[in-house]
Amino acid sequence: MIPPETIRAAPKVLLHDHLDGGLRPATVIDLAREFGYAGLPTADPDELAAAFTAGADRKSLVLYLEGFEHTVGVLQTTDALERVAFECAEDLANDGVVYAEVRYAPELSTHEGLSLDEVVQAILRGFARGERETGIRMGFIATAMRQFARSVEIAELAIRYRDDGVVGFDVAGPEAGYPPTRYLDAFQLIAHENFHFTIHAGEAFGLPSIWEALQFCGAERLGHGVRIVDDIVTQPDGRIAMGRLAAYVRDRRIPLEMCPTSNVDTGAVARLEDHPIDLLKRLRFRVTLNTDNRLMSQISLSDEFASMVATFGWDLADMEWVTLNAIKSAFLPFDGRLRIINEQVKPGYARLRNETAAAEIGVA
């Protein structure tokens, strides 16, 4: 077992985290009071945190998303967006995250008159302040919601701010009835501009969603991608047989932005023990570990790693391998990725291994 303090001290990389799913409960209450949002079920931070978690853990992606009504409800001003973005960077840095890509759908914050540009600018200001004050490196992924019809507009927005901190584009929201190919124009625009995009696929829907995201849309990464396990069969003699799609994902080193706790909450998998992340890691898929929505699932990235240690017996070598997968898959330019690998990730894990070895010698 790895001590919690060691897990927290380990340099970590986060690729799949939603800004509106990671607010501090006290901040939600403060913003609701400040801006006149009256929809919260309670004004007690602990009770509100419990309400978000209970609301999320209903084994349905559609029901899971209901809690975002409250967080989005308090994110309708530039001051609120900037504060939440800063606190996000601060919380991640305090958890040992050295690089994070955090996503949000700017269209969700336009209900009270903000423009898409004002939303993005406020978030980028908050992230920049977080970088200055904590040393973390932040990237913003502009997300289009599947159930709305603004994907091309959001893709154009992402491209417009690519030199100011936006690192990529994404589509999110309910998968059923909203296949990736509905947003092909947006993905083609991003590709035409030599920019980056990931697609939520294979979370609540199966292999066809993953296949479309890759073969029609050209996704660089898969948001969740947990249902790729449906194309993998364990034979009676213990041998593993992969279908064509699973083999393609592994052979092409397509990153999987896996979020185990969230997948249990939404019902994508029944129990953490049933999650395919460990099988996929052992098969050497490009697995990454992520939080998805820290408020809704009441977790941090350290908590996710601790769950992998407790459930699957991961050690520091596994943590480092998954972290290297993540930074290699980041939308950060190559030189920046290399710098984080050589100056933070590898030295950080080497130090922790040495400290662990020294402690074991001391005990002996």
CSV table of C-alpha atoms in Angstrom, one decimal:
chain,number,residue,atom,x,y,z
A,1,MET,CA,0.0,0.0,0.0
A,2,ILE,CA,1.1,3.6,-0.8
A,3,PRO,CA,0.6,6.1,2.1
A,4,PRO,CA,-1.9,8.8,1.2
A,5,GLU,CA,0.7,11.5,1.7
A,6,THR,CA,3.0,9.8,-0.9
A,7,ILE,CA,0.1,9.7,-3.4
A,8,ARG,CA,-0.6,13.4,-2.8
A,9,ALA,CA,3.0,14.3,-3.1
A,10,ALA,CA,3.4,12.5,-6.4
A,11,PRO,CA,3.4,14.7,-9.5
A,12,LYS,CA,0.1,14.1,-11.3
A,13,VAL,CA,-1.4,15.0,-14.7
A,14,LEU,CA,-5.1,15.5,-15.2
A,15,LEU,CA,-6.7,15.5,-18.7
A,16,HIS,CA,-10.5,15.1,-18.0
A,17,ASP,CA,-12.0,17.4,-15.5
A,18,HIS,CA,-15.1,19.6,-15.8
A,19,LEU,CA,-14.9,23.1,-14.4
A,20,ASP,CA,-18.7,23.1,-13.5
A,21,GLY,CA,-18.3,19.8,-11.8
A,22,GLY,CA,-15.5,20.8,-9.4
A,23,LEU,CA,-16.6,23.9,-7.5
A,24,ARG,CA,-16.1,24.1,-3.8
A,25,PRO,CA,-19.4,23.7,-1.9
A,26,ALA,CA,-18.8,26.9,0.1
A,27,THR,CA,-18.1,28.7,-3.2
A,28,VAL,CA,-21.4,27.5,-4.7
A,29,ILE,CA,-23.2,28.9,-1.6
A,30,ASP,CA,-21.3,32.2,-1.7
A,31,LEU,CA,-22.0,32.8,-5.3
A,32,ALA,CA,-25.7,31.8,-5.0
A,33,ARG,CA,-26.0,34.4,-2.2
A,34,GLU,CA,-24.0,37.0,-4.1
A,35,PHE,CA,-25.8,36.7,-7.4
A,36,GLY,CA,-29.3,35.8,-6.2
A,37,TYR,CA,-29.5,32.2,-7.2
A,38,ALA,CA,-32.3,30.6,-5.1
A,39,GLY,CA,-32.2,27.0,-6.3
A,40,LEU,CA,-29.9,25.4,-3.8
A,41,PRO,CA,-31.3,22.7,-1.5
A,42,THR,CA,-29.3,24.0,1.5
A,43,ALA,CA,-26.9,26.7,2.6
A,44,ASP,CA,-24.8,24.4,4.6
A,45,PRO,CA,-21.5,23.4,2.8
A,46,ASP,CA,-21.4,19.9,4.2
A,47,GLU,CA,-25.0,19.2,3.5
A,48,LEU,CA,-24.7,20.7,0.0
A,49,ALA,CA,-21.6,18.5,-0.8
A,50,ALA,CA,-23.6,15.4,0.4
A,51,ALA,CA,-26.6,16.4,-1.8
A,52,PHE,CA,-24.4,16.7,-4.9
A,53,THR,CA,-22.9,13.3,-4.3
A,54,ALA,CA,-26.2,11.7,-3.6
A,55,GLY,CA,-27.7,13.2,-6.7
A,56,ALA,CA,-24.8,12.1,-8.8
A,57,ASP,CA,-24.7,8.5,-7.6
A,58,ARG,CA,-27.9,7.3,-9.3
A,59,LYS,CA,-26.4,5.0,-11.9
A,60,SER,CA,-27.6,7.1,-14.8
A,61,LEU,CA,-25.6,9.7,-16.9
A,62,VAL,CA,-28.8,11.7,-17.5
A,63,LEU,CA,-29.6,11.8,-13.8
A,64,TYR,CA,-26.0,12.5,-12.9
A,65,LEU,CA,-26.0,15.6,-15.1
A,66,GLU,CA,-29.0,17.1,-13.2
A,67,GLY,CA,-26.7,18.5,-10.4
A,68,PHE,CA,-25.0,20.8,-12.9
A,69,GLU,CA,-28.1,23.0,-12.9
A,70,HIS,CA,-26.9,24.4,-9.6
A,71,THR,CA,-23.3,24.9,-10.5
A,72,VAL,CA,-24.1,26.4,-13.9
A,73,GLY,CA,-26.7,28.5,-12.2
A,74,VAL,CA,-24.0,30.4,-10.2
A,75,LEU,CA,-21.6,30.7,-13.1
A,76,GLN,CA,-23.4,33.5,-15.0
A,77,THR,CA,-21.0,36.4,-14.3
A,78,THR,CA,-17.3,37.0,-15.2
A,79,ASP,CA,-16.4,37.4,-11.5
A,80,ALA,CA,-17.9,34.0,-10.7
A,81,LEU,CA,-16.2,32.3,-13.6
A,82,GLU,CA,-12.8,33.9,-12.8
A,83,ARG,CA,-13.1,32.9,-9.1
A,84,VAL,CA,-14.1,29.3,-9.8
A,85,ALA,CA,-11.3,28.9,-12.4
A,86,PHE,CA,-8.7,30.2,-10.0
A,87,GLU,CA,-10.0,28.0,-7.2
A,88,CYS,CA,-9.9,25.0,-9.5
A,89,ALA,CA,-6.2,25.7,-10.3
A,90,GLU,CA,-5.5,26.2,-6.6
A,91,ASP,CA,-7.2,23.0,-5.5
A,92,LEU,CA,-5.5,20.9,-8.2
A,93,ALA,CA,-2.1,22.3,-7.3
A,94,ASN,CA,-2.7,21.5,-3.7
A,95,ASP,CA,-3.5,17.9,-4.7
A,96,GLY,CA,-0.1,17.5,-6.4
A,97,VAL,CA,-1.3,18.1,-10.0
A,98,VAL,CA,1.4,19.7,-12.1
A,99,TYR,CA,-0.5,20.0,-15.4
A,100,ALA,CA,-4.3,20.0,-15.9
A,101,GLU,CA,-6.6,20.4,-18.8
A,102,VAL,CA,-10.0,21.5,-17.5
A,103,ARG,CA,-13.1,21.8,-19.8
A,104,TYR,CA,-16.3,23.8,-19.8
A,105,ALA,CA,-19.1,24.6,-22.2
A,106,PRO,CA,-19.0,28.4,-22.5
A,107,GLU,CA,-22.6,28.4,-23.8
A,108,LEU,CA,-23.8,27.3,-20.4
A,109,SER,CA,-22.8,30.7,-18.9
A,110,THR,CA,-24.6,33.0,-21.4
A,111,HIS,CA,-28.1,32.9,-19.8
A,112,GLU,CA,-27.7,36.3,-18.1
A,113,GLY,CA,-26.2,38.1,-21.1
A,114,LEU,CA,-22.5,37.1,-21.1
A,115,SER,CA,-21.0,36.5,-24.6
A,116,LEU,CA,-19.1,33.4,-25.4
A,117,ASP,CA,-15.9,35.5,-25.5
A,118,GLU,CA,-16.5,37.0,-22.1
A,119,VAL,CA,-16.9,33.5,-20.6
A,120,VAL,CA,-13.7,32.2,-22.1
A,121,GLN,CA,-11.7,35.3,-21.1
A,122,ALA,CA,-12.9,35.1,-17.5
A,123,ILE,CA,-11.9,31.5,-17.2
A,124,LEU,CA,-8.5,32.1,-18.7
A,125,ARG,CA,-7.9,35.0,-16.3
A,126,GLY,CA,-8.7,32.7,-13.4
A,127,PHE,CA,-6.4,30.0,-14.7
A,128,ALA,CA,-3.6,32.5,-15.3
A,129,ARG,CA,-3.8,33.7,-11.8
A,130,GLY,CA,-3.8,30.2,-10.5
A,131,GLU,CA,-0.7,29.4,-12.5
A,132,ARG,CA,1.1,32.5,-11.2
A,133,GLU,CA,0.2,31.8,-7.5
A,134,THR,CA,0.7,28.0,-7.4
A,135,GLY,CA,3.1,27.0,-10.3
A,136,ILE,CA,0.6,24.6,-11.9
A,137,ARG,CA,0.2,24.6,-15.7
A,138,MET,CA,-3.4,24.9,-16.8
A,139,GLY,CA,-5.0,24.4,-20.2
A,140,PHE,CA,-8.7,25.1,-21.1
A,141,ILE,CA,-10.7,22.8,-23.4
A,142,ALA,CA,-13.8,24.6,-24.9
A,143,THR,CA,-16.7,22.1,-24.9
A,144,ALA,CA,-19.8,22.1,-27.0
A,145,MET,CA,-22.9,20.5,-25.5
A,146,ARG,CA,-24.4,17.7,-27.6
A,147,GLN,CA,-28.0,18.7,-27.0
A,148,PHE,CA,-27.4,22.2,-28.3
A,149,ALA,CA,-26.7,23.3,-31.9
A,150,ARG,CA,-23.7,25.5,-31.4
A,151,SER,CA,-20.8,23.1,-32.0
A,152,VAL,CA,-19.3,25.0,-35.0
A,153,GLU,CA,-19.6,28.2,-33.1
A,154,ILE,CA,-17.8,26.7,-30.1
A,155,ALA,CA,-15.1,25.2,-32.3
A,156,GLU,CA,-14.5,28.7,-33.8
A,157,LEU,CA,-14.3,30.1,-30.3
A,158,ALA,CA,-11.7,27.5,-29.3
A,159,ILE,CA,-9.6,28.4,-32.3
A,160,ARG,CA,-9.9,32.1,-31.6
A,161,TYR,CA,-8.2,31.6,-28.2
A,162,ARG,CA,-5.7,28.9,-29.0
A,163,ASP,CA,-2.8,31.3,-28.3
A,164,ASP,CA,-4.3,32.5,-25.0
A,165,GLY,CA,-4.7,29.2,-23.1
A,166,VAL,CA,-7.4,27.2,-24.9
A,167,VAL,CA,-5.7,23.9,-25.8
A,168,GLY,CA,-8.5,22.0,-27.5
A,169,PHE,CA,-12.2,21.3,-28.3
A,170,ASP,CA,-14.6,18.7,-27.0
A,171,VAL,CA,-18.3,17.7,-27.2
A,172,ALA,CA,-20.0,16.4,-24.1
A,173,GLY,CA,-23.5,15.7,-22.7
A,174,PRO,CA,-25.9,12.8,-23.3
A,175,GLU,CA,-24.5,10.2,-25.8
A,176,ALA,CA,-27.7,8.4,-26.6
A,177,GLY,CA,-29.4,10.1,-29.6
A,178,TYR,CA,-26.4,12.4,-30.1
A,179,PRO,CA,-23.7,10.5,-32.0
A,180,PRO,CA,-20.4,12.1,-32.7
A,181,THR,CA,-21.1,12.4,-36.4
A,182,ARG,CA,-23.7,15.0,-35.7
A,183,TYR,CA,-20.8,17.4,-35.0
A,184,LEU,CA,-18.7,16.5,-38.0
A,185,ASP,CA,-18.5,20.1,-39.3
A,186,ALA,CA,-17.0,21.3,-36.0
A,187,PHE,CA,-14.4,18.5,-35.9
A,188,GLN,CA,-13.5,19.1,-39.5
A,189,LEU,CA,-13.0,22.8,-38.8
A,190,ILE,CA,-10.7,22.0,-35.8
A,191,ALA,CA,-8.7,19.5,-37.9
A,192,HIS,CA,-8.5,22.1,-40.8
A,193,GLU,CA,-6.9,24.5,-38.4
A,194,ASN,CA,-4.4,21.9,-37.1
A,195,PHE,CA,-5.9,22.1,-33.6
A,196,HIS,CA,-6.7,19.5,-31.0
A,197,PHE,CA,-9.9,17.8,-30.0
A,198,THR,CA,-11.2,15.0,-27.8
A,199,ILE,CA,-14.7,13.5,-27.8
A,200,HIS,CA,-16.8,12.1,-25.0
A,201,ALA,CA,-17.5,8.6,-26.3
A,202,GLY,CA,-18.0,5.1,-25.0
A,203,GLU,CA,-19.3,6.2,-21.6
A,204,ALA,CA,-23.0,5.7,-21.5
A,205,PHE,CA,-23.1,4.4,-25.1
A,206,GLY,CA,-21.2,1.5,-26.6
A,207,LEU,CA,-18.7,0.6,-29.3
A,208,PRO,CA,-20.5,2.5,-32.1
A,209,SER,CA,-19.9,5.8,-30.3
A,210,ILE,CA,-16.2,5.0,-30.1
A,211,TRP,CA,-16.0,3.9,-33.7
A,212,GLU,CA,-17.7,7.0,-35.0
A,213,ALA,CA,-15.5,9.3,-32.8
A,214,LEU,CA,-12.4,7.7,-34.2
A,215,GLN,CA,-13.1,6.7,-37.8
A,216,PHE,CA,-15.5,9.4,-38.9
A,217,CYS,CA,-14.5,12.3,-36.7
A,218,GLY,CA,-10.8,11.7,-36.2
A,219,ALA,CA,-10.7,12.1,-32.4
A,220,GLU,CA,-7.2,12.4,-30.9
A,221,ARG,CA,-8.4,11.2,-27.5
A,222,LEU,CA,-11.5,9.4,-26.1
A,223,GLY,CA,-13.3,11.0,-23.2
A,224,HIS,CA,-14.0,7.9,-20.9
A,225,GLY,CA,-13.9,5.2,-23.6
A,226,VAL,CA,-14.8,2.7,-21.0
A,227,ARG,CA,-17.0,0.6,-23.3
A,228,ILE,CA,-13.9,-0.4,-25.4
A,229,VAL,CA,-13.9,-3.3,-23.0
A,230,ASP,CA,-16.9,-4.7,-24.9
A,231,ASP,CA,-14.5,-5.5,-27.7
A,232,ILE,CA,-12.2,-7.5,-25.4
A,233,VAL,CA,-13.0,-11.1,-24.4
A,234,THR,CA,-11.2,-13.3,-21.8
A,235,GLN,CA,-11.1,-16.9,-23.2
A,236,PRO,CA,-11.8,-19.9,-20.9
A,237,ASP,CA,-8.0,-20.6,-20.8
A,238,GLY,CA,-7.3,-17.1,-19.6
A,239,ARG,CA,-6.1,-15.7,-22.9
A,240,ILE,CA,-7.3,-12.2,-24.0
A,241,ALA,CA,-8.8,-11.8,-27.4
A,242,MET,CA,-9.3,-8.3,-28.8
A,243,GLY,CA,-11.7,-7.2,-31.6
A,244,ARG,CA,-10.7,-5.0,-34.5
A,245,LEU,CA,-11.7,-1.8,-32.8
A,246,ALA,CA,-9.9,-2.5,-29.4
A,247,ALA,CA,-6.8,-3.6,-31.3
A,248,TYR,CA,-6.9,-0.3,-33.3
A,249,VAL,CA,-7.2,1.8,-30.2
A,250,ARG,CA,-4.3,0.0,-28.6
A,251,ASP,CA,-2.1,-0.1,-31.7
A,252,ARG,CA,-2.6,3.6,-32.5
A,253,ARG,CA,-2.0,4.6,-28.8
A,254,ILE,CA,-5.2,6.5,-28.6
A,255,PRO,CA,-5.5,7.9,-25.1
A,256,LEU,CA,-8.4,6.9,-22.9
A,257,GLU,CA,-9.4,9.6,-20.4
A,258,MET,CA,-10.7,7.1,-17.8
A,259,CYS,CA,-12.7,8.3,-14.8
A,260,PRO,CA,-13.5,5.2,-12.6
A,261,THR,CA,-15.4,6.8,-9.7
A,262,SER,CA,-17.6,8.8,-12.1
A,263,ASN,CA,-18.2,5.7,-14.2
A,264,VAL,CA,-19.5,3.9,-11.1
A,265,ASP,CA,-21.7,6.9,-10.2
A,266,THR,CA,-23.3,7.1,-13.7
A,267,GLY,CA,-23.7,3.3,-13.9
A,268,ALA,CA,-21.2,2.8,-16.7
A,269,VAL,CA,-19.8,0.1,-14.5
A,270,ALA,CA,-21.4,-1.5,-11.5
A,271,ARG,CA,-18.6,-1.4,-9.0
A,272,LEU,CA,-15.0,-0.1,-8.9
A,273,GLU,CA,-13.8,-3.7,-8.9
A,274,ASP,CA,-15.5,-4.2,-12.2
A,275,HIS,CA,-13.9,-1.2,-13.9
A,276,PRO,CA,-11.8,-2.2,-16.9
A,277,ILE,CA,-9.0,0.3,-16.3
A,278,ASP,CA,-6.7,-2.2,-14.7
A,279,LEU,CA,-7.2,-4.8,-17.5
A,280,LEU,CA,-6.6,-2.1,-20.0
A,281,LYS,CA,-3.5,-1.0,-18.2
A,282,ARG,CA,-2.1,-4.5,-18.1
A,283,LEU,CA,-2.9,-4.8,-21.8
A,284,ARG,CA,-0.9,-1.6,-22.3
A,285,PHE,CA,-3.6,0.6,-23.7
A,286,ARG,CA,-2.8,4.3,-23.4
A,287,VAL,CA,-4.7,4.6,-20.1
A,288,THR,CA,-4.9,7.9,-18.2
A,289,LEU,CA,-6.6,8.4,-14.8
A,290,ASN,CA,-9.0,11.4,-14.2
A,291,THR,CA,-11.6,12.9,-11.9
A,292,ASP,CA,-14.3,14.0,-14.3
A,293,ASN,CA,-16.3,15.9,-11.6
A,294,ARG,CA,-14.6,16.4,-8.3
A,295,LEU,CA,-17.6,18.0,-6.6
A,296,MET,CA,-20.2,15.5,-7.8
A,297,SER,CA,-18.1,12.5,-6.9
A,298,GLN,CA,-16.4,14.1,-3.9
A,299,ILE,CA,-13.0,13.1,-5.1
A,300,SER,CA,-9.6,14.4,-6.0
A,301,LEU,CA,-7.0,12.9,-8.4
A,302,SER,CA,-5.1,11.6,-5.3
A,303,ASP,CA,-8.4,9.9,-4.2
A,304,GLU,CA,-8.6,8.2,-7.6
A,305,PHE,CA,-5.1,6.9,-7.4
A,306,ALA,CA,-5.7,5.7,-3.8
A,307,SER,CA,-8.7,3.8,-5.1
A,308,MET,CA,-6.6,2.2,-7.8
A,309,VAL,CA,-4.0,1.2,-5.1
A,310,ALA,CA,-6.6,-0.2,-2.8
A,311,THR,CA,-8.7,-2.0,-5.5
A,312,PHE,CA,-6.1,-3.2,-8.0
A,313,GLY,CA,-2.8,-3.1,-6.0
A,314,TRP,CA,-1.2,-0.3,-8.1
A,315,ASP,CA,2.3,0.8,-6.9
A,316,LEU,CA,4.4,3.9,-7.6
A,317,ALA,CA,5.6,2.4,-10.9
A,318,ASP,CA,2.0,2.1,-12.1
A,319,MET,CA,1.2,5.6,-11.0
A,320,GLU,CA,4.2,6.9,-12.9
A,321,TRP,CA,3.3,5.0,-16.0
A,322,VAL,CA,-0.2,6.3,-16.0
A,323,THR,CA,1.0,9.8,-15.4
A,324,LEU,CA,3.5,9.6,-18.2
A,325,ASN,CA,0.7,8.4,-20.4
A,326,ALA,CA,-1.3,11.5,-19.5
A,327,ILE,CA,1.4,14.1,-20.1
A,328,LYS,CA,2.4,12.4,-23.4
A,329,SER,CA,-1.2,12.6,-24.5
A,330,ALA,CA,-1.7,16.3,-23.4
A,331,PHE,CA,-2.6,19.0,-25.9
A,332,LEU,CA,0.4,21.0,-24.7
A,333,PRO,CA,3.1,21.5,-27.3
A,334,PHE,CA,5.9,18.9,-27.4
A,335,ASP,CA,8.5,21.1,-25.7
A,336,GLY,CA,6.2,21.8,-22.8
A,337,ARG,CA,5.3,18.1,-22.4
A,338,LEU,CA,9.0,17.1,-22.5
A,339,ARG,CA,9.8,19.8,-19.9
A,340,ILE,CA,7.2,18.5,-17.5
A,341,ILE,CA,8.3,14.9,-18.0
A,342,ASN,CA,12.0,15.6,-17.4
A,343,GLU,CA,11.7,18.4,-14.8
A,344,GLN,CA,8.7,17.3,-12.7
A,345,VAL,CA,7.3,13.8,-13.4
A,346,LYS,CA,10.4,11.6,-13.6
A,347,PRO,CA,12.4,13.4,-10.8
A,348,GLY,CA,9.3,13.5,-8.6
A,349,TYR,CA,8.7,9.7,-8.8
A,350,ALA,CA,12.5,9.0,-8.4
A,351,ARG,CA,12.5,11.0,-5.2
A,352,LEU,CA,9.4,9.2,-3.9
A,353,ARG,CA,10.9,5.8,-4.7
A,354,ASN,CA,14.1,6.8,-2.9
A,355,GLU,CA,12.2,8.0,0.1
A,356,THR,CA,10.1,4.9,0.2
A,357,ALA,CA,13.2,2.7,0.0
A,358,ALA,CA,14.9,4.6,2.7
A,359,ALA,CA,11.8,4.3,5.0
A,360,GLU,CA,11.7,0.6,4.4
A,361,ILE,CA,15.4,0.2,5.3
A,362,GLY,CA,14.7,2.3,8.4
A,363,VAL,CA,11.9,0.0,9.5
A,364,ALA,CA,13.9,-3.1,8.8
